[in-house]
CSV table of C-alpha atoms in Angstrom, one decimal:
chain,number,residue,atom,x,y,z
A,1,MET,CA,76.2,111.4,116.0
A,2,HIS,CA,79.5,111.0,114.2
A,3,PRO,CA,82.4,113.1,115.7
A,4,HIS,CA,82.5,115.1,112.5
A,5,GLU,CA,78.8,115.6,112.1
A,6,GLY,CA,77.4,118.9,113.6
A,7,ASN,CA,74.7,121.3,113.3
A,8,GLY,CA,74.7,125.0,112.8
A,9,SER,CA,76.3,127.6,110.6
A,10,PRO,CA,80.0,128.0,110.6
A,11,GLU,CA,79.6,131.1,112.9
A,12,ASP,CA,78.1,129.2,115.7
A,13,ARG,CA,80.1,126.0,115.9
A,14,ARG,CA,83.7,125.1,116.3
A,15,LEU,CA,86.0,124.3,113.2
A,16,GLN,CA,86.0,120.4,112.9
A,17,ILE,CA,89.3,119.0,112.1
A,18,ALA,CA,90.4,115.3,111.5
A,19,VAL,CA,94.0,114.3,111.9
A,20,ALA,CA,95.2,111.3,110.0
A,21,GLY,CA,98.0,109.7,111.9
A,22,GLY,CA,98.4,109.3,115.8
A,23,SER,CA,102.0,109.0,116.2
A,24,ILE,CA,104.2,112.0,117.5
A,25,GLY,CA,103.3,114.3,114.6
A,26,GLY,CA,99.5,113.7,114.7
A,27,LEU,CA,99.4,113.9,118.5
A,28,CYS,CA,101.3,117.3,118.4
A,29,ALA,CA,98.7,118.6,115.8
A,30,GLY,CA,95.8,117.2,117.9
A,31,LEU,CA,97.2,118.6,121.1
A,32,ALA,CA,97.8,122.1,119.8
A,33,LEU,CA,94.5,122.2,117.7
A,34,HIS,CA,92.3,121.0,120.6
A,35,GLY,CA,94.2,123.3,123.0
A,36,SER,CA,93.2,126.1,120.7
A,37,GLY,CA,89.5,125.5,120.8
A,38,PHE,CA,89.0,123.4,117.8
A,39,ASP,CA,87.0,120.2,117.5
A,40,VAL,CA,89.6,117.7,116.8
A,41,ASN,CA,89.7,114.0,116.2
A,42,VAL,CA,92.9,111.8,115.7
A,43,TYR,CA,92.8,108.7,113.6
A,44,GLU,CA,95.6,106.1,114.0
A,45,ARG,CA,95.9,103.2,111.7
A,46,HIS,CA,97.5,101.0,114.3
A,47,PRO,CA,94.8,98.8,116.0
A,48,GLY,CA,96.6,98.3,119.3
A,49,PRO,CA,99.5,99.7,121.4
A,50,MET,CA,102.3,101.1,119.4
A,51,ASP,CA,105.9,99.7,119.4
A,52,THR,CA,107.2,102.0,122.1
A,53,ARG,CA,110.8,100.8,122.5
A,54,GLY,CA,111.9,103.3,120.0
A,55,ALA,CA,115.0,105.3,119.9
A,56,GLY,CA,116.5,108.4,121.6
A,57,ILE,CA,115.6,112.0,120.9
A,58,VAL,CA,117.5,115.2,121.9
A,59,VAL,CA,115.1,117.4,123.6
A,60,GLN,CA,114.4,120.7,121.5
A,61,GLY,CA,112.6,123.8,122.6
A,62,GLU,CA,109.8,123.5,120.2
A,63,LEU,CA,108.5,120.4,121.6
A,64,VAL,CA,109.0,121.7,125.4
A,65,GLN,CA,107.1,124.7,124.5
A,66,LEU,CA,104.2,122.9,122.8
A,67,LEU,CA,103.9,120.6,125.9
A,68,ASP,CA,104.0,123.6,128.4
A,69,THR,CA,101.7,125.7,126.4
A,70,TYR,CA,98.9,123.1,126.1
A,71,GLY,CA,99.2,121.6,129.7
A,72,ALA,CA,100.8,118.3,128.9
A,73,PRO,CA,102.4,116.4,131.9
A,74,PRO,CA,106.1,116.8,132.6
A,75,LEU,CA,108.2,115.0,129.8
A,76,PRO,CA,110.6,112.4,131.2
A,77,THR,CA,114.2,113.2,130.4
A,78,THR,CA,117.6,112.2,131.1
A,79,SER,CA,120.5,114.8,130.9
A,80,CYS,CA,124.2,115.1,130.6
A,81,ARG,CA,126.8,117.9,131.5
A,82,VAL,CA,129.4,117.4,128.9
A,83,ARG,CA,130.0,116.5,125.2
A,84,ARG,CA,132.9,114.1,124.7
A,85,TYR,CA,134.7,113.4,121.4
A,86,LEU,CA,136.5,110.0,121.3
A,87,ASP,CA,139.5,109.0,119.3
A,88,PRO,CA,138.4,105.9,117.1
A,89,GLN,CA,141.9,104.6,117.9
A,90,GLY,CA,141.1,104.3,121.5
A,91,GLY,CA,142.0,107.6,123.0
A,92,ASP,CA,140.0,109.5,125.4
A,93,GLY,CA,139.7,112.6,123.1
A,94,GLN,CA,138.2,115.9,123.9
A,95,VAL,CA,135.4,117.0,126.6
A,96,GLN,CA,133.6,120.2,126.6
A,97,SER,CA,130.9,121.5,128.8
A,98,MET,CA,127.6,121.3,127.1
A,99,PRO,CA,124.5,120.4,129.2
A,100,GLN,CA,122.0,118.5,127.0
A,101,ALA,CA,118.5,116.8,127.8
A,102,PHE,CA,117.4,113.6,126.1
A,103,THR,CA,114.2,111.7,126.0
A,104,SER,CA,112.8,108.8,124.0
A,105,TRP,CA,110.0,108.2,121.4
A,106,GLU,CA,108.1,106.1,124.0
A,107,ALA,CA,108.2,109.0,126.6
A,108,ILE,CA,107.1,111.7,124.1
A,109,TYR,CA,104.3,109.5,122.8
A,110,GLU,CA,103.0,108.7,126.2
A,111,THR,CA,103.2,112.3,127.4
A,112,LEU,CA,101.2,113.5,124.3
A,113,ARG,CA,98.6,110.6,124.7
A,114,ALA,CA,98.2,111.6,128.3
A,115,ALA,CA,97.5,115.2,127.5
A,116,PHE,CA,95.1,114.6,124.6
A,117,PRO,CA,91.4,113.4,125.2
A,118,LYS,CA,91.3,109.7,125.1
A,119,GLU,CA,87.8,109.7,123.5
A,120,ARG,CA,89.1,111.7,120.5
A,121,TYR,CA,91.9,109.3,119.7
A,122,HIS,CA,90.7,106.4,117.5
A,123,MET,CA,92.9,103.3,116.8
A,124,GLY,CA,92.5,100.9,113.9
A,125,ALA,CA,91.3,103.9,111.7
A,126,THR,CA,93.4,104.1,108.5
A,127,LEU,CA,92.8,106.9,105.9
A,128,VAL,CA,92.0,105.2,102.6
A,129,GLY,CA,90.6,108.0,100.4
A,130,VAL,CA,90.2,111.6,100.4
A,131,ASN,CA,88.1,114.2,98.3
A,132,ALA,CA,89.2,117.6,98.8
A,133,PRO,CA,87.2,120.0,96.4
A,134,GLY,CA,89.1,123.1,97.2
A,135,ASP,CA,89.4,126.3,99.2
A,136,GLY,CA,86.4,126.9,101.4
A,137,GLN,CA,84.8,123.4,100.9
A,138,ALA,CA,84.6,120.5,103.4
A,139,VAL,CA,86.8,117.5,103.0
A,140,SER,CA,85.1,114.1,102.4
A,141,ALA,CA,87.6,111.3,103.9
A,142,GLU,CA,87.1,107.5,104.1
A,143,ILE,CA,88.5,106.1,107.2
A,144,GLU,CA,88.7,102.3,107.7
A,145,GLY,CA,86.4,101.4,110.5
A,146,HIS,CA,84.7,104.8,110.6
A,147,GLY,CA,83.2,105.1,107.0
A,148,HIS,CA,83.0,108.5,105.3
A,149,ILE,CA,83.5,111.6,107.4
A,150,LYS,CA,83.1,115.4,106.5
A,151,THR,CA,85.3,117.6,108.1
A,152,ASP,CA,86.4,121.4,107.6
A,153,LEU,CA,90.0,120.4,107.7
A,154,LEU,CA,91.9,117.2,107.3
A,155,VAL,CA,95.6,117.3,108.7
A,156,CYS,CA,97.7,114.5,107.4
A,157,ALA,CA,100.4,113.5,109.8
A,158,ASP,CA,100.9,110.1,108.4
A,159,GLY,CA,104.7,110.0,108.5
A,160,ALA,CA,107.8,109.9,106.4
A,161,GLN,CA,106.3,107.3,104.0
A,162,SER,CA,103.1,109.3,103.9
A,163,PRO,CA,100.5,107.7,101.5
A,164,THR,CA,98.7,111.0,101.5
A,165,ARG,CA,101.8,112.8,100.2
A,166,ARG,CA,102.2,110.1,97.5
A,167,ARG,CA,98.6,110.7,96.4
A,168,LEU,CA,98.7,114.5,96.4
A,169,LEU,CA,102.3,114.9,95.1
A,170,PRO,CA,103.0,111.8,93.1
A,171,ASP,CA,106.1,113.4,91.5
A,172,VAL,CA,107.8,114.1,94.8
A,173,GLN,CA,110.3,111.3,95.6
A,174,SER,CA,112.7,110.8,98.6
A,175,SER,CA,116.4,111.3,97.8
A,176,TYR,CA,118.8,108.8,99.3
A,177,ALA,CA,121.7,110.5,101.0
A,178,GLY,CA,124.2,107.8,100.5
A,179,TYR,CA,124.2,106.3,104.0
A,180,VAL,CA,122.2,104.5,106.7
A,181,ALA,CA,121.7,104.9,110.4
A,182,TRP,CA,122.2,101.9,112.5
A,183,ARG,CA,120.6,102.3,116.0
A,184,GLY,CA,120.3,100.5,119.0
A,185,THR,CA,119.2,100.6,122.7
A,186,LEU,CA,120.6,98.6,125.6
A,187,ASP,CA,118.8,98.6,129.0
A,188,GLU,CA,121.1,99.9,131.6
A,189,ALA,CA,120.5,96.8,133.7
A,190,ASP,CA,121.9,94.6,131.1
A,191,ALA,CA,124.9,96.8,130.4
A,192,PRO,CA,128.3,95.9,131.7
A,193,LYS,CA,129.1,98.2,134.7
A,194,GLU,CA,132.3,99.7,133.3
A,195,LEU,CA,130.2,100.8,130.0
A,196,VAL,CA,127.7,102.5,132.4
A,197,ARG,CA,130.4,104.3,134.2
A,198,PHE,CA,132.3,105.3,131.1
A,199,PHE,CA,129.2,106.8,129.3
A,200,GLU,CA,127.5,108.5,132.3
A,201,ASP,CA,126.9,112.1,132.3
A,202,ALA,CA,128.2,112.6,128.6
A,203,PHE,CA,127.0,113.0,125.2
A,204,THR,CA,129.8,110.8,123.6
A,205,PHE,CA,130.9,110.9,119.9
A,206,SER,CA,133.5,109.0,117.9
A,207,GLU,CA,134.3,109.2,114.3
A,208,ALA,CA,134.7,106.0,112.5
A,209,ARG,CA,138.1,105.0,110.7
A,210,SER,CA,136.5,104.7,107.3
A,211,GLY,CA,134.2,107.7,107.6
A,212,GLY,CA,130.9,108.4,109.4
A,213,HIS,CA,130.5,108.6,113.1
A,214,ILE,CA,128.7,106.9,116.1
A,215,LEU,CA,127.1,108.6,119.2
A,216,THR,CA,125.5,107.5,122.3
A,217,TYR,CA,123.7,108.9,125.5
A,218,PHE,CA,121.2,107.8,128.1
A,219,ILE,CA,117.5,107.9,127.5
A,220,PRO,CA,114.5,106.9,129.7
A,221,GLY,CA,113.9,103.3,130.1
A,222,ALA,CA,111.0,101.0,129.7
A,223,GLY,CA,107.9,102.9,130.9
A,224,ALA,CA,109.9,106.1,130.4
A,225,ASP,CA,111.6,105.4,133.8
A,226,THR,CA,114.6,107.8,134.2
A,227,THR,CA,115.7,106.0,137.6
A,228,LEU,CA,119.3,105.2,137.6
A,229,GLY,CA,119.8,101.6,136.8
A,230,ARG,CA,116.5,101.6,134.7
A,231,ARG,CA,117.7,103.9,131.8
A,232,ARG,CA,118.8,102.7,128.4
A,233,LEU,CA,121.9,103.5,126.4
A,234,ASN,CA,120.9,104.7,123.1
A,235,TRP,CA,123.3,104.8,120.2
A,236,VAL,CA,123.3,105.8,116.4
A,237,TRP,CA,126.1,104.9,113.9
A,238,TYR,CA,126.0,106.5,110.4
A,239,VAL,CA,127.5,104.1,107.9
A,240,ALA,CA,128.1,104.8,104.2
A,241,ALA,CA,126.1,102.4,102.0
A,242,ASP,CA,126.0,102.7,98.1
A,243,GLN,CA,122.5,102.2,96.4
A,244,ASP,CA,123.3,98.8,95.3
A,245,GLU,CA,124.1,97.7,99.0
A,246,LEU,CA,120.7,98.8,100.3
A,247,GLY,CA,118.8,95.8,98.6
A,248,PRO,CA,120.7,93.0,100.7
A,249,LEU,CA,121.0,95.3,103.8
A,250,LEU,CA,117.2,95.6,103.9
A,251,ILE,CA,116.3,91.9,103.7
A,252,ASP,CA,114.8,90.8,107.0
A,253,ARG,CA,115.1,87.4,108.8
A,254,ASP,CA,112.2,86.0,106.8
A,255,GLY,CA,113.7,86.8,103.6
A,256,ARG,CA,111.2,89.8,103.0
A,257,GLN,CA,112.7,92.9,101.1
A,258,HIS,CA,112.1,96.2,102.9
A,259,HIS,CA,112.7,99.6,101.3
A,260,ALA,CA,113.2,102.3,104.1
A,261,SER,CA,114.1,100.5,107.3
A,262,LEU,CA,114.3,97.2,109.2
A,263,PRO,CA,112.8,97.3,112.7
A,264,GLN,CA,114.1,95.7,115.9
A,265,GLY,CA,113.8,92.1,115.7
A,266,GLY,CA,114.1,92.1,111.9
A,267,ILE,CA,117.8,92.0,111.2
A,268,PRO,CA,119.3,88.6,110.3
A,269,GLN,CA,121.9,87.5,112.8
A,270,THR,CA,124.6,87.3,110.0
A,271,THR,CA,123.9,90.9,109.3
A,272,VAL,CA,124.2,91.8,113.0
A,273,GLN,CA,127.6,89.9,113.4
A,274,ALA,CA,129.0,91.9,110.3
A,275,LEU,CA,128.0,95.1,112.2
A,276,VAL,CA,129.7,93.9,115.4
A,277,ASP,CA,132.7,93.0,113.5
A,278,ARG,CA,132.8,96.2,111.8
A,279,ALA,CA,132.5,98.1,115.0
A,280,ARG,CA,135.6,96.3,116.3
A,281,HIS,CA,137.7,97.7,113.5
A,282,GLU,CA,136.0,101.1,112.9
A,283,VAL,CA,135.1,102.8,116.2
A,284,HIS,CA,136.4,103.3,119.7
A,285,PRO,CA,136.7,100.0,121.7
A,286,LYS,CA,133.9,101.2,124.3
A,287,LEU,CA,131.6,102.0,121.6
A,288,ALA,CA,132.2,98.7,119.8
A,289,GLU,CA,131.5,97.0,123.1
A,290,LEU,CA,128.3,98.8,123.4
A,291,VAL,CA,127.3,97.7,119.7
A,292,ALA,CA,128.3,94.1,120.6
A,293,ALA,CA,126.1,94.1,123.7
A,294,THR,CA,123.1,95.4,122.2
A,295,PRO,CA,120.2,93.1,121.3
A,296,ASP,CA,118.3,93.7,118.1
A,297,PRO,CA,119.9,96.6,116.5
A,298,PHE,CA,117.8,98.1,113.6
A,299,VAL,CA,118.6,100.3,110.6
A,300,GLN,CA,117.0,103.1,108.5
A,301,THR,CA,118.0,104.6,105.2
A,302,ILE,CA,118.8,108.4,105.5
A,303,VAL,CA,116.8,110.4,102.9
A,304,ASP,CA,115.7,113.9,102.3
A,305,VAL,CA,112.2,114.8,101.1
A,306,VAL,CA,111.2,118.3,99.9
A,307,VAL,CA,107.7,119.2,98.8
A,308,PRO,CA,106.6,122.3,96.7
A,309,ARG,CA,103.5,122.8,98.8
A,310,THR,CA,101.7,121.4,101.8
A,311,VAL,CA,98.2,122.7,101.5
A,312,PHE,CA,95.6,121.4,99.1
A,313,GLY,CA,92.4,123.1,99.7
A,314,ARG,CA,91.4,121.9,103.1
A,315,VAL,CA,93.9,119.3,103.4
A,316,CYS,CA,97.4,119.8,104.7
A,317,LEU,CA,100.5,117.9,105.3
A,318,LEU,CA,102.3,118.1,108.7
A,319,GLY,CA,105.6,116.8,110.1
A,320,ASP,CA,107.4,114.1,108.3
A,321,ALA,CA,104.3,113.8,105.8
A,322,ALA,CA,105.6,117.1,104.4
A,323,PHE,CA,109.4,117.4,104.7
A,324,VAL,CA,111.7,114.7,105.9
A,325,VAL,CA,114.9,115.8,107.5
A,326,ARG,CA,118.1,114.0,108.5
A,327,PRO,CA,118.4,112.8,112.1
A,328,HIS,CA,121.8,115.0,112.4
A,329,THR,CA,119.3,118.0,112.8
A,330,ALA,CA,117.7,116.4,115.9
A,331,GLY,CA,114.8,118.3,114.2
A,332,ALA,CA,112.2,115.9,113.2
A,333,THR,CA,110.1,115.9,116.4
A,334,ALA,CA,110.9,119.7,116.8
A,335,LYS,CA,109.5,120.2,113.3
A,336,ALA,CA,106.3,118.4,114.1
A,337,ALA,CA,105.7,120.3,117.2
A,338,ARG,CA,106.6,123.6,115.4
A,339,ASP,CA,104.2,122.7,112.5
A,340,ALA,CA,101.4,122.0,115.0
A,341,THR,CA,101.9,125.2,117.0
A,342,VAL,CA,102.2,127.3,113.7
A,343,LEU,CA,99.0,125.7,112.2
A,344,ALA,CA,97.0,126.1,115.6
A,345,THR,CA,98.2,129.7,115.8
A,346,ALA,CA,97.5,130.6,112.2
A,347,LEU,CA,93.9,129.1,112.2
A,348,LYS,CA,93.1,130.9,115.5
A,349,ARG,CA,94.2,134.2,114.2
A,350,ALA,CA,92.3,133.7,110.9
A,351,ARG,CA,89.1,133.1,112.9
A,352,GLN,CA,86.5,132.0,110.2
A,353,ASN,CA,88.8,132.7,107.3
A,354,VAL,CA,90.4,129.2,107.4
A,355,ASP,CA,91.9,129.2,103.9
A,356,ALA,CA,93.8,132.6,104.7
A,357,GLY,CA,95.1,130.7,108.0
A,358,LEU,CA,96.2,127.7,105.9
A,359,ARG,CA,98.1,129.9,103.4
A,360,SER,CA,99.9,131.6,106.2
A,361,PHE,CA,100.7,128.1,107.7
A,362,GLU,CA,102.1,126.9,104.4
A,363,ASP,CA,104.3,130.0,103.8
A,364,THR,CA,105.9,129.5,107.2
A,365,GLN,CA,106.2,125.7,107.0
A,366,LEU,CA,107.7,125.7,103.5
A,367,GLU,CA,110.4,128.1,104.4
A,368,TYR,CA,111.4,126.5,107.5
A,369,GLY,CA,111.2,123.0,106.1
A,370,ARG,CA,113.5,123.8,103.2
A,371,ASP,CA,116.0,125.5,105.7
A,372,LEU,CA,115.9,122.4,107.9
A,373,VAL,CA,116.5,120.0,105.1
A,374,GLY,CA,119.4,122.1,103.8
A,375,TYR,CA,120.8,122.3,107.4
A,376,GLY,CA,120.5,118.4,107.5
A,377,VAL,CA,122.3,118.0,104.2
A,378,ALA,CA,125.3,120.3,105.5
A,379,LEU,CA,125.7,118.3,108.8
A,380,GLY,CA,125.4,115.1,106.9
A,381,GLN,CA,128.2,116.0,104.6
A,382,ARG,CA,130.5,117.3,107.5
A,383,TRP,CA,129.7,114.3,110.1
A,384,ALA,CA,128.2,111.3,108.6
A,385,SER,CA,130.4,110.0,105.9
A,386,LYS,CA,133.1,110.9,103.3
A,387,HIS,CA,131.0,109.0,100.9
A,388,ALA,CA,127.8,111.2,101.5
A,389,ARG,CA,126.5,112.8,98.6
A,390,LYS,CA,124.2,115.8,98.1
A,391,PRO,CA,120.7,114.6,97.0
A,392,GLN,CA,119.4,115.6,93.6
A,393,PRO,CA,116.8,118.3,93.4
């Protein structure tokens, strides 16, 4: 019997839920919904192991609460005691006491995978079609490798470039913020010892001379290892880039044009060298040294996405598939965890009135998503670049 085929009336069976997208957002949804007693299967389009090197993430309470509530294993984290602001001219700047915990994409993903039933996580399963008749009616979805399934609810957590969002809300477009985020991670074992000592126990920031800022902190290393000597230094540098600069910036080593980001290993060496040269002129010398020592940096455009609705009959959008917020908020992962918790709670409270539960979820999600996007815009204008502009509505 297919995971989403069952017998009995709605009163004597569990609500069947399919989650499209098995990255952090989809796993948050799967964990919260499964932990709330629903019959959940998660479908991930990648056929094999995910690219887990990823980037650093500031730990937020919403994620910790979800993991604690639904019995996940401890999340591997690093920490610091101070926040330090360096002078781009080379001065030591200011230090303030501000304890902070950090983790990585890999650590979160592996923690969620360990907590979610393995037999309910299906890889190589791409959502290719959806038929959502309306309130109160089951959803028919076509999933590559699994054929057609019928489910009481389809949760779409298929990321910032969500194909489902494009199908359901074709008029919603991302709004470019006027700058990009360069990112990199450097294995502690490969870092010069003086850099490790310099950045130890601190969340370090520096403005760049021509606008924007760069930051760095330690995160778990390969295999989510937090042992001293096996961590990674994670950095992010926000750099202004006009719309006409994006095209050349997003051409990979093989000459292919990308539109939202270039992954690790895809940046041409000439572009990497230009970034290293810019760092030497723009940011604190220790941060410039970190950029120069980092293999395979990667880049993403900073965009905002605001949606007018997130529920379409028995289909809903969750995490980055709904609102896309700026990294300054440290809120994308927290938002996914919060969306998942709110959805599970609303459905559980609604009992058999699924549509009422979805309306409650949507109201809460829309308010929070709009507020978080607005907060990100404000932070971006303050910190990222004097050239950043407010997105058009």
